[in-house]
Amino acid sequence: MKKIYSILLSAALVASSSIASAQQLPNSNFDGSWVDCVPWTSKNNTSKKGKQPESWCISHVIGMSGTGATEVGGQYSGGYDGSAYAVKLIHTANPYKSSQIVPGYMSLGTSWATSKGGMIGDPSNKDGGVFGGLAFTYKPDAISFYYQRSHGSSKPSEPASVIVYSWKGQWSQASVPGNNVLMGSAATVTMVDRDKNILGMSTDQGGTVSKSSDAELISYLNYSIQGDASSWTYFEQPIPYKTSSTPEKINVIISAGDYFGGSSVVGKDNTLIFDNVSLIYYSRLSALSVNGVAVEGFDSKVYNYSIASTELPTEDQIVATVMGQTATKSIAIDKEAATVTITVSNVSTDNDGQSSHTYVLQYEKVGEEKVGVSTEYPGYLNGVIIDTETNENMPFAENEEKSITITEYEDGTCDFLLPDLYLSMLEMSLGDILVEGATVTKDETGIATYNGVVEAMPLLGGELIADVTLNGTISAAGVVEMQIDVLWEGVPIVCTFTTNQVTGVENIEINENVTPVYYNLQGVKVANPENGVFIKVQGSKASKVIVK
């Protein structure tokens, strides 16, 4: 089963594998190296405290020469979807003084903190945050990750924070204190690219702020996550852009609390666990119109449209608006096929793992007056990927509520559409399964039989080329039973669609009228098996048979 999983996952990543690492954040799934944290201070601290994922900085503090050193989380075993590790951040009480709660946050920059006194009462001159970031010249459209969230009793309403900003040039602030002292004055430094300086915020500590002539804040997201989440929850949020300039640096700050809220809002034991931090580059359209009229039913995640016209537009009549900051589009018009094809690409992957998406407008061909009647059938989808070596089934859909659309024509043919075939275990959408020109035959009892084949169907944004076979029936009473076989390089993906729920994907059975499909042990489809051992597939059931 691992072999099948690896083959399909490799196909999903092949388009972007050579470039994805440059446009993504380092060690973003946190399964890479974890290293000792040496908290930065203006006194050049060299002592270790806590662990952090390589390339990231967790806000552990060293205190006053080790007194009051505090860890605020670290490595969390059992990441999202079975991965090894996630990051756990937790607001933690200073062991030297329990009333002082150290905030837990992590960033691509360097965390720091300063204060004075605190032997008896609350320390004064408190400040802290992050300076610096990662050299980065790309323009992601959104950030996503998976998280769990919980609160302690002291500040149960404190939100978690997700902050992303990019910039060019640099900001410098003079005389910033950068360590904790019991008495006297903290050592000061000129701090470069302090978060609040870049974002135009006032600071509690530090002197004059200056910036280079080319300094510019390019993008900025500050989002609050409210409430608790006991199970893994998906987060995705677009990054607003303030200018069209190309950045030089980026910083991502993820906090277990209200990062800019100040020490008074920090709640002990407020916790955020997160994994798989990804930058998203949209490669879809946000709007599509032809000759000044919006395409009917347009949706950024729907890629095929039928246009009731034989008049193909010219390229300058097509207005296709891309979603991504750095997305590009190409338009191709095929007069013979009567199609307009719009391909949107970006430098890295969208939230479905693909770096390009293709929209097709199918116009009516000149001379054809083919008028069909479309019927949508709601029902249930079940599906498995079959390992022909072990005869094992890997389910990806079980009684998934789904609808198919069949458009029947007077000439005894039909178009069959199964929209957005999604492989749940891979979090991967293969796209629409569209079988055009399938035959429809009806017997004297009213049973309609559907058969169709499409060779070399592009799926997964064109990264998979598969053969698709459709077999099925609709009874006189309207009971639908369809089998859709998708064969890609010897990997059978078998789907069944019915208007009735089944008791389990392992028990799916298709109408007896559906012809079984045979594969040899290498996974190659065989039309007329003879003299050997074959895999027989019928209704999502696979069995080894000997044919003599």
Coordinates of C-alpha atoms in Angstrom, one line a residue:
M1 CA 0.0 0.0 0.0
K2 CA 2.9 2.3 0.7
K3 CA 4.0 1.9 -3.0
I4 CA 0.6 3.1 -4.2
Y5 CA 0.6 6.1 -1.8
S6 CA 4.1 7.1 -2.9
I7 CA 3.3 6.9 -6.6
L8 CA 0.2 9.1 -6.3
L9 CA 1.9 11.6 -3.9
S10 CA 4.8 11.9 -6.2
A11 CA 2.5 12.7 -9.1
A12 CA 0.9 15.5 -7.1
L13 CA 4.2 17.1 -6.3
V14 CA 6.1 16.6 -9.5
A15 CA 5.3 19.9 -11.1
S16 CA 6.6 21.9 -8.1
S17 CA 9.2 19.6 -6.5
S18 CA 12.1 21.4 -8.0
I19 CA 11.1 24.9 -6.8
A20 CA 8.8 24.4 -3.8
S21 CA 11.5 24.6 -1.2
A22 CA 12.6 28.1 -2.2
Q23 CA 9.1 29.6 -1.9
Q24 CA 8.2 27.8 1.3
L25 CA 9.3 28.2 4.9
P26 CA 12.2 26.0 6.2
N27 CA 11.4 23.0 8.4
S28 CA 7.7 23.9 8.2
N29 CA 6.4 20.5 9.2
F30 CA 8.9 20.4 12.2
D31 CA 9.9 16.8 11.5
G32 CA 13.4 18.0 10.7
S33 CA 16.1 18.9 13.2
W34 CA 15.4 20.4 16.6
V35 CA 18.2 22.3 18.2
D36 CA 19.1 23.9 21.5
C37 CA 17.8 27.4 22.1
V38 CA 20.3 30.0 23.2
P39 CA 18.1 33.0 24.1
W40 CA 19.4 36.3 22.7
T41 CA 20.3 39.1 25.1
S42 CA 22.1 42.3 24.7
K43 CA 24.7 40.9 27.1
N44 CA 25.6 38.1 24.6
N45 CA 24.1 35.2 26.4
T46 CA 25.6 31.8 25.6
S47 CA 23.5 29.6 28.0
K48 CA 20.9 27.2 26.6
K49 CA 17.3 27.0 27.5
G50 CA 14.8 24.7 25.8
K51 CA 14.6 23.3 22.3
Q52 CA 13.3 24.8 19.0
P53 CA 12.9 23.6 15.4
E54 CA 15.9 24.5 13.3
S55 CA 15.4 27.8 11.4
W56 CA 12.8 29.0 13.9
C57 CA 13.1 30.8 17.3
I58 CA 10.9 30.0 20.3
S59 CA 10.6 32.7 23.0
H60 CA 12.3 30.8 25.8
V61 CA 14.0 33.2 28.2
I62 CA 17.2 33.0 30.1
G63 CA 16.2 35.4 32.9
M64 CA 18.8 37.2 34.9
S65 CA 22.0 35.2 34.3
G66 CA 20.0 32.0 34.5
T67 CA 17.7 33.0 37.4
G68 CA 14.1 32.8 36.2
A69 CA 15.0 31.0 33.0
T70 CA 11.8 29.7 31.5
E71 CA 10.8 27.3 28.7
V72 CA 7.6 28.2 26.9
G73 CA 6.9 24.9 25.1
G74 CA 8.9 23.0 22.4
Q75 CA 8.6 19.7 20.7
Y76 CA 5.2 18.0 20.7
S77 CA 5.1 14.3 19.8
G78 CA 2.2 13.3 17.6
G79 CA 1.9 15.9 14.9
Y80 CA -1.0 16.4 12.4
D81 CA -2.0 13.3 10.3
G82 CA 0.5 11.0 12.0
S83 CA 3.6 13.1 11.5
A84 CA 6.3 12.8 14.1
Y85 CA 6.3 16.3 15.7
A86 CA 4.4 19.6 16.0
V87 CA 5.2 22.7 18.0
K88 CA 3.7 23.4 21.3
L89 CA 3.6 26.9 22.7
I90 CA 2.4 27.6 26.2
H91 CA 2.4 30.8 28.4
T92 CA 4.5 29.7 31.3
A93 CA 5.0 31.0 34.8
N94 CA 8.6 32.1 35.7
P95 CA 9.8 29.5 38.2
Y96 CA 11.6 32.3 40.1
K97 CA 8.4 34.4 40.4
S98 CA 5.2 32.6 39.6
S99 CA 3.2 35.9 39.1
Q100 CA 5.3 36.7 36.0
I101 CA 3.9 34.8 33.0
V102 CA 6.3 34.4 30.0
P103 CA 4.5 34.5 26.7
G104 CA 5.0 31.6 24.3
Y105 CA 5.5 32.5 20.6
M106 CA 7.7 31.4 17.7
S107 CA 9.1 33.3 14.7
L108 CA 11.6 33.3 11.9
G109 CA 13.3 36.2 13.6
T110 CA 15.0 36.5 17.0
S111 CA 13.0 36.8 20.1
W112 CA 14.1 39.0 23.0
A113 CA 12.9 40.4 26.3
T114 CA 13.9 43.1 28.8
S115 CA 12.8 44.2 32.3
K116 CA 14.2 45.8 35.4
G117 CA 13.7 44.8 39.1
G118 CA 10.8 42.5 40.1
M119 CA 12.3 41.2 43.3
I120 CA 9.2 42.3 45.2
G121 CA 6.6 43.8 42.9
D122 CA 6.0 43.8 39.1
P123 CA 9.2 44.6 37.2
S124 CA 9.4 47.8 35.3
N125 CA 10.7 48.8 31.9
K126 CA 9.3 45.7 30.3
D127 CA 9.4 45.1 26.6
G128 CA 10.2 42.5 24.1
G129 CA 9.2 40.9 20.8
V130 CA 11.1 39.9 17.7
F131 CA 13.7 41.4 15.4
G132 CA 14.9 40.3 12.0
G133 CA 13.5 37.6 9.8
L134 CA 14.2 35.4 6.7
A135 CA 15.6 36.5 3.4
F136 CA 12.7 36.0 1.0
T137 CA 11.8 37.4 -2.4
Y138 CA 8.5 35.7 -3.1
K139 CA 4.9 36.9 -2.6
P140 CA 2.7 34.2 -1.0
D141 CA -1.0 34.8 -1.0
A142 CA -2.0 33.1 2.2
I143 CA -0.7 31.1 5.2
S144 CA -2.1 27.8 6.4
F145 CA -1.5 25.2 9.1
Y146 CA -3.3 22.8 11.5
Y147 CA -3.7 23.6 15.1
Q148 CA -5.1 22.7 18.5
R149 CA -6.0 25.4 21.1
S150 CA -6.7 25.4 24.9
H151 CA -6.9 28.0 27.7
G152 CA -5.9 28.1 31.3
S153 CA -8.2 29.6 33.9
S154 CA -6.7 33.1 34.2
K155 CA -7.3 34.5 30.7
P156 CA -9.8 32.2 29.0
S157 CA -10.7 34.6 26.3
E158 CA -7.2 35.5 25.1
P159 CA -6.8 34.9 21.4
A160 CA -3.9 33.3 19.7
S161 CA -2.1 35.4 17.1
V162 CA -0.9 34.7 13.5
I163 CA 1.3 37.5 12.1
V164 CA 3.0 37.6 8.7
Y165 CA 4.8 40.6 7.2
S166 CA 7.3 41.2 4.4
W167 CA 9.4 44.2 3.7
K168 CA 12.4 45.6 2.0
G169 CA 15.2 47.9 3.2
Q170 CA 15.7 48.1 7.0
W171 CA 14.7 49.9 10.1
S172 CA 17.0 50.6 13.0
Q173 CA 16.2 51.7 16.5
A174 CA 18.9 53.0 18.8
S175 CA 19.4 52.3 22.5
V176 CA 17.1 49.3 22.9
P177 CA 17.6 47.5 26.2
G178 CA 17.9 43.7 25.6
N179 CA 18.3 41.9 28.8
N180 CA 16.7 41.5 32.3
V181 CA 18.3 43.1 35.3
L182 CA 17.5 43.1 39.0
M183 CA 18.8 46.7 39.4
G184 CA 20.6 49.3 37.4
S185 CA 20.2 49.6 33.6
A186 CA 20.0 46.9 31.0
A187 CA 22.6 46.9 28.2
T188 CA 21.4 48.5 25.0
V189 CA 21.9 47.8 21.3
T190 CA 20.9 49.3 18.0
M191 CA 18.2 46.8 17.0
V192 CA 17.7 46.2 13.3
D193 CA 14.3 45.3 11.8
R194 CA 12.4 45.2 15.1
D195 CA 8.8 44.1 14.4
K196 CA 7.1 47.2 15.8
N197 CA 9.4 49.5 13.9
I198 CA 8.6 47.8 10.6
L199 CA 4.8 47.8 11.4
G200 CA 4.8 51.5 12.4
M201 CA 3.9 50.8 16.1
S202 CA 5.1 52.8 19.1
T203 CA 7.6 51.1 21.4
D204 CA 7.8 51.1 25.2
Q205 CA 11.6 51.0 25.3
G206 CA 14.3 52.2 22.9
G207 CA 15.4 55.4 21.3
T208 CA 15.2 57.0 17.8
V209 CA 14.0 54.9 14.9
S210 CA 15.5 55.4 11.5
K211 CA 15.1 53.6 8.2
S212 CA 16.9 53.2 4.9
S213 CA 15.6 55.2 1.9
D214 CA 14.2 52.0 0.3
A215 CA 12.5 50.8 3.5
E216 CA 8.9 49.6 2.7
L217 CA 6.3 47.4 4.4
I218 CA 4.9 45.3 1.6
S219 CA 2.5 42.9 3.2
Y220 CA 1.0 42.5 6.7
L221 CA -1.4 40.0 8.3
N222 CA -2.4 40.1 12.0
Y223 CA -5.1 37.6 12.7
S224 CA -6.6 36.4 16.0
I225 CA -7.7 32.8 16.5
Q226 CA -10.6 32.8 19.0
G227 CA -11.8 30.0 21.2
D228 CA -10.6 26.4 21.8
A229 CA -10.0 23.5 19.4
S230 CA -9.5 20.1 21.0
S231 CA -8.9 18.3 17.7
W232 CA -6.7 19.3 14.7
T233 CA -8.3 22.3 13.0
Y234 CA -7.4 23.8 9.6
F235 CA -6.3 27.4 9.4
E236 CA -6.0 29.4 6.2
Q237 CA -5.9 33.2 5.9
P238 CA -5.0 35.5 3.0
I239 CA -2.1 37.9 3.4
P240 CA -3.0 41.5 2.6
Y241 CA -0.5 43.4 0.4
K242 CA 0.0 47.1 0.9
T243 CA 2.3 47.7 -2.1
S244 CA 3.2 45.9 -5.4
S245 CA 7.0 45.9 -4.6
T246 CA 9.1 42.8 -4.3
P247 CA 10.1 41.9 -0.7
E248 CA 13.5 41.1 0.5
K249 CA 12.6 39.6 3.9
I250 CA 9.6 37.9 5.6
N251 CA 8.7 37.1 9.2
V252 CA 6.1 34.8 10.5
I253 CA 5.1 35.0 14.2
I254 CA 2.7 32.4 15.7
S255 CA 1.8 33.1 19.3
A256 CA -0.2 31.2 22.0
G257 CA -1.7 34.6 22.9
D258 CA -2.4 38.2 21.9
Y259 CA 1.1 39.0 20.7
F260 CA 0.8 42.8 20.7
G261 CA -1.6 42.9 23.6
G262 CA 1.0 43.4 26.3
S263 CA 1.9 41.5 29.5
S264 CA -1.5 42.3 31.2
V265 CA -3.4 40.0 28.8
V266 CA -1.1 37.0 28.9
G267 CA -2.9 34.0 30.5
K268 CA -1.0 31.3 32.3
D269 CA -1.3 27.9 30.6
N270 CA -2.9 29.3 27.4
T271 CA -1.6 26.8 24.8
L272 CA -1.3 26.5 21.0
I273 CA -0.1 23.4 19.2
F274 CA 0.4 23.7 15.4
D275 CA 1.9 21.8 12.5
N276 CA 2.5 22.0 8.7
V277 CA 2.9 25.7 8.3
S278 CA 2.6 26.4 4.6
L279 CA 2.7 29.4 2.3
I280 CA 0.0 29.3 -0.3
Y281 CA 0.3 30.6 -3.9
Y282 CA -3.1 30.8 -5.5
S283 CA -3.2 29.5 -9.1
R284 CA -6.9 30.0 -9.8
L285 CA -9.1 32.6 -11.2
S286 CA -11.2 35.0 -9.1
A287 CA -13.4 36.1 -12.0
L288 CA -14.0 35.2 -15.6
S289 CA -16.0 37.1 -18.2
V290 CA -16.4 36.9 -22.0
N291 CA -17.3 39.9 -24.0
G292 CA -18.3 41.8 -20.8
V293 CA -20.5 39.1 -19.4
A294 CA -19.6 36.9 -16.5
V295 CA -19.4 33.2 -17.2
E296 CA -22.6 31.7 -15.7
G297 CA -22.0 29.7 -12.6
F298 CA -18.4 30.6 -12.4
D299 CA -16.6 29.3 -9.3
S300 CA -12.8 29.4 -8.8
K301 CA -12.8 25.7 -8.0
V302 CA -14.9 24.6 -11.0
Y303 CA -12.8 24.1 -14.1
N304 CA -15.2 23.0 -16.9
Y305 CA -18.1 25.1 -18.4
S306 CA -20.5 24.5 -21.3
I307 CA -21.3 27.6 -23.3
A308 CA -24.6 27.7 -25.3
S309 CA -23.0 29.4 -28.3
T310 CA -21.2 28.5 -31.4
E311 CA -19.4 31.9 -31.6
L312 CA -15.9 31.6 -30.2
P313 CA -14.6 34.8 -28.6
T314 CA -11.3 36.5 -29.5
E315 CA -8.6 36.6 -26.8
D316 CA -9.1 40.3 -26.1
Q317 CA -12.8 39.6 -25.3
I318 CA -11.8 37.3 -22.4
V319 CA -11.2 38.9 -19.0
A320 CA -9.7 36.3 -16.7
T321 CA -8.7 37.7 -13.3
V322 CA -6.1 35.7 -11.4
M323 CA -6.2 35.3 -7.6
G324 CA -2.4 35.1 -6.9
Q325 CA 0.0 38.0 -6.5
T326 CA 2.5 36.3 -8.8
A327 CA 0.1 34.1 -10.8
T328 CA 0.2 34.1 -14.6
K329 CA -2.3 33.0 -17.1
S330 CA -2.3 31.8 -20.7
I331 CA -5.3 31.6 -23.0
A332 CA -5.6 29.2 -25.9
I333 CA -8.5 29.1 -28.4
D334 CA -9.1 25.9 -30.4
K335 CA -11.5 26.5 -33.2
E336 CA -11.8 22.9 -34.2
A337 CA -12.5 21.7 -30.7
A338 CA -14.6 24.8 -30.0
T339 CA -12.8 25.4 -26.7
V340 CA -11.3 28.3 -24.8
T341 CA -8.6 27.1 -22.4
I342 CA -7.3 29.3 -19.6
T343 CA -4.3 28.0 -17.7
V344 CA -3.3 29.7 -14.4
S345 CA 0.1 29.0 -12.9
N346 CA 2.1 30.2 -9.9
V347 CA 5.6 29.7 -8.5
S348 CA 4.5 27.2 -5.8
T349 CA 1.5 25.2 -4.7
D350 CA -2.1 26.3 -4.0
N351 CA -4.0 24.9 -1.1
D352 CA -4.8 21.7 -3.0
G353 CA -1.1 21.0 -3.6
Q354 CA -1.2 22.0 -7.3
S355 CA 0.7 24.9 -8.9
S356 CA -1.5 25.3 -11.9
H357 CA -5.2 25.0 -12.8
T358 CA -6.9 24.9 -16.2
Y359 CA -10.3 26.2 -17.0
V360 CA -12.1 25.0 -20.2
L361 CA -15.0 26.7 -21.8
Q362 CA -16.7 24.3 -24.2
Y363 CA -18.6 26.0 -27.0
E364 CA -21.0 24.3 -29.3
K365 CA -19.3 23.2 -32.5
V366 CA -20.5 24.8 -35.7
G367 CA -23.0 22.7 -37.6
E368 CA -23.9 20.7 -34.5
E369 CA -27.4 21.0 -33.1
K370 CA -26.9 18.6 -30.2
V371 CA -29.3 19.5 -27.5
G372 CA -29.3 17.5 -24.3
V373 CA -31.3 17.1 -21.2
S374 CA -29.3 17.2 -18.0
T375 CA -30.3 15.4 -14.8
E376 CA -28.5 15.6 -11.5
Y377 CA -28.6 12.5 -9.4
P378 CA -27.7 12.9 -5.6
G379 CA -26.4 9.8 -4.0
Y380 CA -23.3 8.2 -2.4
L381 CA -19.8 7.7 -3.7
N382 CA -17.5 4.9 -2.6
G383 CA -14.0 4.4 -3.8
V384 CA -10.8 2.4 -3.4
I385 CA -7.3 2.3 -4.8
I386 CA -6.4 -1.3 -5.6
D387 CA -2.9 -2.6 -5.0
T388 CA -2.6 -5.3 -7.7
E389 CA 0.5 -6.8 -6.0
T390 CA -1.2 -7.5 -2.7
N391 CA -4.8 -7.5 -3.7
E392 CA -5.5 -4.9 -1.0
N393 CA -8.0 -2.1 -1.2
M394 CA -7.2 1.4 0.1
P395 CA -10.5 3.2 0.6
F396 CA -10.7 6.9 -0.1
A397 CA -14.5 7.5 0.0
E398 CA -17.2 5.7 1.9
N399 CA -20.8 6.7 1.5
E400 CA -19.6 10.2 0.6
E401 CA -22.6 12.4 -0.3
K402 CA -22.1 13.3 -3.9
S403 CA -24.1 14.2 -7.0
I404 CA -23.4 13.2 -10.6
T405 CA -24.9 14.8 -13.7
I406 CA -25.9 12.9 -16.9
T407 CA -26.7 14.9 -20.0
E408 CA -28.6 12.7 -22.5
Y409 CA -28.9 13.4 -26.2
E410 CA -31.4 12.2 -28.8
D411 CA -28.7 10.3 -30.7
G412 CA -28.4 7.8 -27.8
T413 CA -25.3 9.2 -26.2
C414 CA -24.7 11.1 -23.0
D415 CA -22.1 13.1 -21.1
F416 CA -21.4 11.7 -17.6
L417 CA -19.9 14.1 -15.0
L418 CA -18.5 13.1 -11.6
P419 CA -17.2 16.4 -10.2
D420 CA -14.1 16.8 -8.1
L421 CA -12.9 13.3 -7.4
Y422 CA -11.1 13.7 -4.0
L423 CA -8.7 11.1 -2.6
S424 CA -9.2 11.8 1.1
M425 CA -6.2 9.9 2.5
L426 CA -3.9 12.1 0.3
E427 CA -5.9 15.3 0.6
M428 CA -5.7 15.4 -3.2
S429 CA -8.3 16.3 -5.8
L430 CA -7.9 14.6 -9.1
G431 CA -10.5 17.0 -10.7
D432 CA -13.6 16.3 -12.6
I433 CA -14.3 12.9 -14.3
L434 CA -16.0 13.8 -17.5
V435 CA -16.9 11.0 -19.9
E436 CA -18.4 12.5 -23.1
G437 CA -20.2 10.5 -25.8
A438 CA -21.0 7.5 -23.6
T439 CA -23.6 5.2 -25.1
V440 CA -27.1 4.8 -23.6
T441 CA -29.2 1.7 -24.3
K442 CA -32.6 0.9 -22.8
D443 CA -34.3 -2.5 -22.6
E444 CA -38.0 -3.3 -22.6
T445 CA -38.1 -3.2 -18.8
G446 CA -36.9 0.4 -18.7
I447 CA -33.4 -0.2 -17.5
A448 CA -30.9 2.2 -19.1
T449 CA -27.3 1.0 -19.5
Y450 CA -24.4 3.4 -19.7
N451 CA -21.0 2.6 -21.2
G452 CA -18.1 4.9 -22.1
V453 CA -14.4 5.1 -22.4
V454 CA -12.0 8.0 -22.3
E455 CA -8.3 7.4 -23.1
A456 CA -5.6 9.8 -21.9
M457 CA -7.8 12.0 -19.7
P458 CA -5.8 14.7 -18.0
L459 CA -6.3 14.8 -14.2
L460 CA -4.6 16.5 -11.2
G461 CA -4.1 19.7 -13.2
G462 CA -2.6 17.7 -16.1
E463 CA 0.0 15.8 -14.0
L464 CA -1.9 12.5 -14.3
I465 CA -2.9 11.0 -17.6
A466 CA -5.4 8.2 -17.1
D467 CA -7.8 5.9 -18.9
V468 CA -11.3 6.1 -17.6
T469 CA -14.1 3.5 -18.1
L470 CA -17.7 4.0 -17.2
N471 CA -20.3 1.2 -16.8
G472 CA -23.6 1.4 -15.0
T473 CA -27.4 1.3 -15.0
I474 CA -30.4 3.4 -14.0
S475 CA -33.5 1.3 -13.3
A476 CA -37.0 2.2 -14.3
A477 CA -37.5 3.3 -10.7
G478 CA -34.6 5.7 -11.0
V479 CA -32.1 3.6 -8.9
V480 CA -28.6 4.6 -10.1
E481 CA -25.6 2.2 -10.0
M482 CA -22.4 3.3 -11.7
Q483 CA -18.9 2.1 -11.7
I484 CA -16.1 4.4 -12.8
D485 CA -12.6 2.9 -13.3
V486 CA -9.6 5.2 -13.5
L487 CA -6.4 3.5 -14.5
W488 CA -3.2 5.4 -14.2
E489 CA 0.2 3.6 -15.0
G490 CA -1.1 0.3 -13.6
V491 CA -2.8 1.8 -10.6
P492 CA -6.6 1.1 -10.6
I493 CA -8.8 3.7 -8.9
V494 CA -12.3 2.3 -8.7
C495 CA -15.4 4.3 -7.8
T496 CA -19.0 3.3 -7.4
F497 CA -21.9 5.7 -7.3
T498 CA -25.3 4.7 -6.2
T499 CA -28.5 6.4 -4.9
N500 CA -28.6 3.9 -2.0
Q501 CA -26.1 3.8 0.9
V502 CA -23.9 0.7 1.1
T503 CA -23.0 -1.0 4.4
G504 CA -19.2 -0.5 3.9
V505 CA -16.8 0.2 1.1
E506 CA -15.5 -3.4 1.4
N507 CA -19.0 -4.7 0.5
I508 CA -19.7 -2.5 -2.5
E509 CA -21.4 -4.5 -5.3
I510 CA -22.4 -3.1 -8.7
N511 CA -25.2 -4.2 -10.9
E512 CA -24.6 -7.7 -12.4
N513 CA -24.9 -6.2 -15.9
V514 CA -21.6 -4.4 -15.4
T515 CA -18.8 -6.1 -17.2
P516 CA -15.9 -7.0 -15.0
V517 CA -12.5 -5.5 -15.7
Y518 CA -9.3 -7.5 -15.7
Y519 CA -5.7 -6.5 -15.0
N520 CA -2.5 -8.5 -15.1
L521 CA -0.3 -8.7 -12.1
Q522 CA 1.6 -5.6 -13.3
G523 CA -1.5 -3.6 -13.2
V524 CA -2.0 -3.4 -17.0
K525 CA -5.6 -3.6 -18.2
V526 CA -6.3 -6.8 -20.2
A527 CA -9.2 -6.8 -22.7
N528 CA -9.4 -10.6 -23.2
P529 CA -7.6 -12.5 -20.4
E530 CA -6.4 -16.0 -21.1
N531 CA -3.9 -18.5 -19.8
G532 CA -2.8 -16.8 -16.6
V533 CA -3.5 -15.2 -13.2
F534 CA -5.4 -11.9 -13.3
I535 CA -7.0 -9.4 -11.0
K536 CA -10.7 -9.2 -11.6
V537 CA -12.4 -5.9 -10.6
Q538 CA -16.1 -5.6 -10.3
G539 CA -17.9 -3.1 -8.2
S540 CA -14.9 -2.1 -6.2
K541 CA -14.2 -5.8 -5.3
A542 CA -11.0 -7.2 -6.5
S543 CA -10.1 -10.9 -6.6
K544 CA -7.3 -13.0 -8.1
V545 CA -8.6 -15.4 -10.7
I546 CA -7.0 -18.1 -12.9
V547 CA -8.0 -18.0 -16.5
K548 CA -7.3 -21.1 -18.6

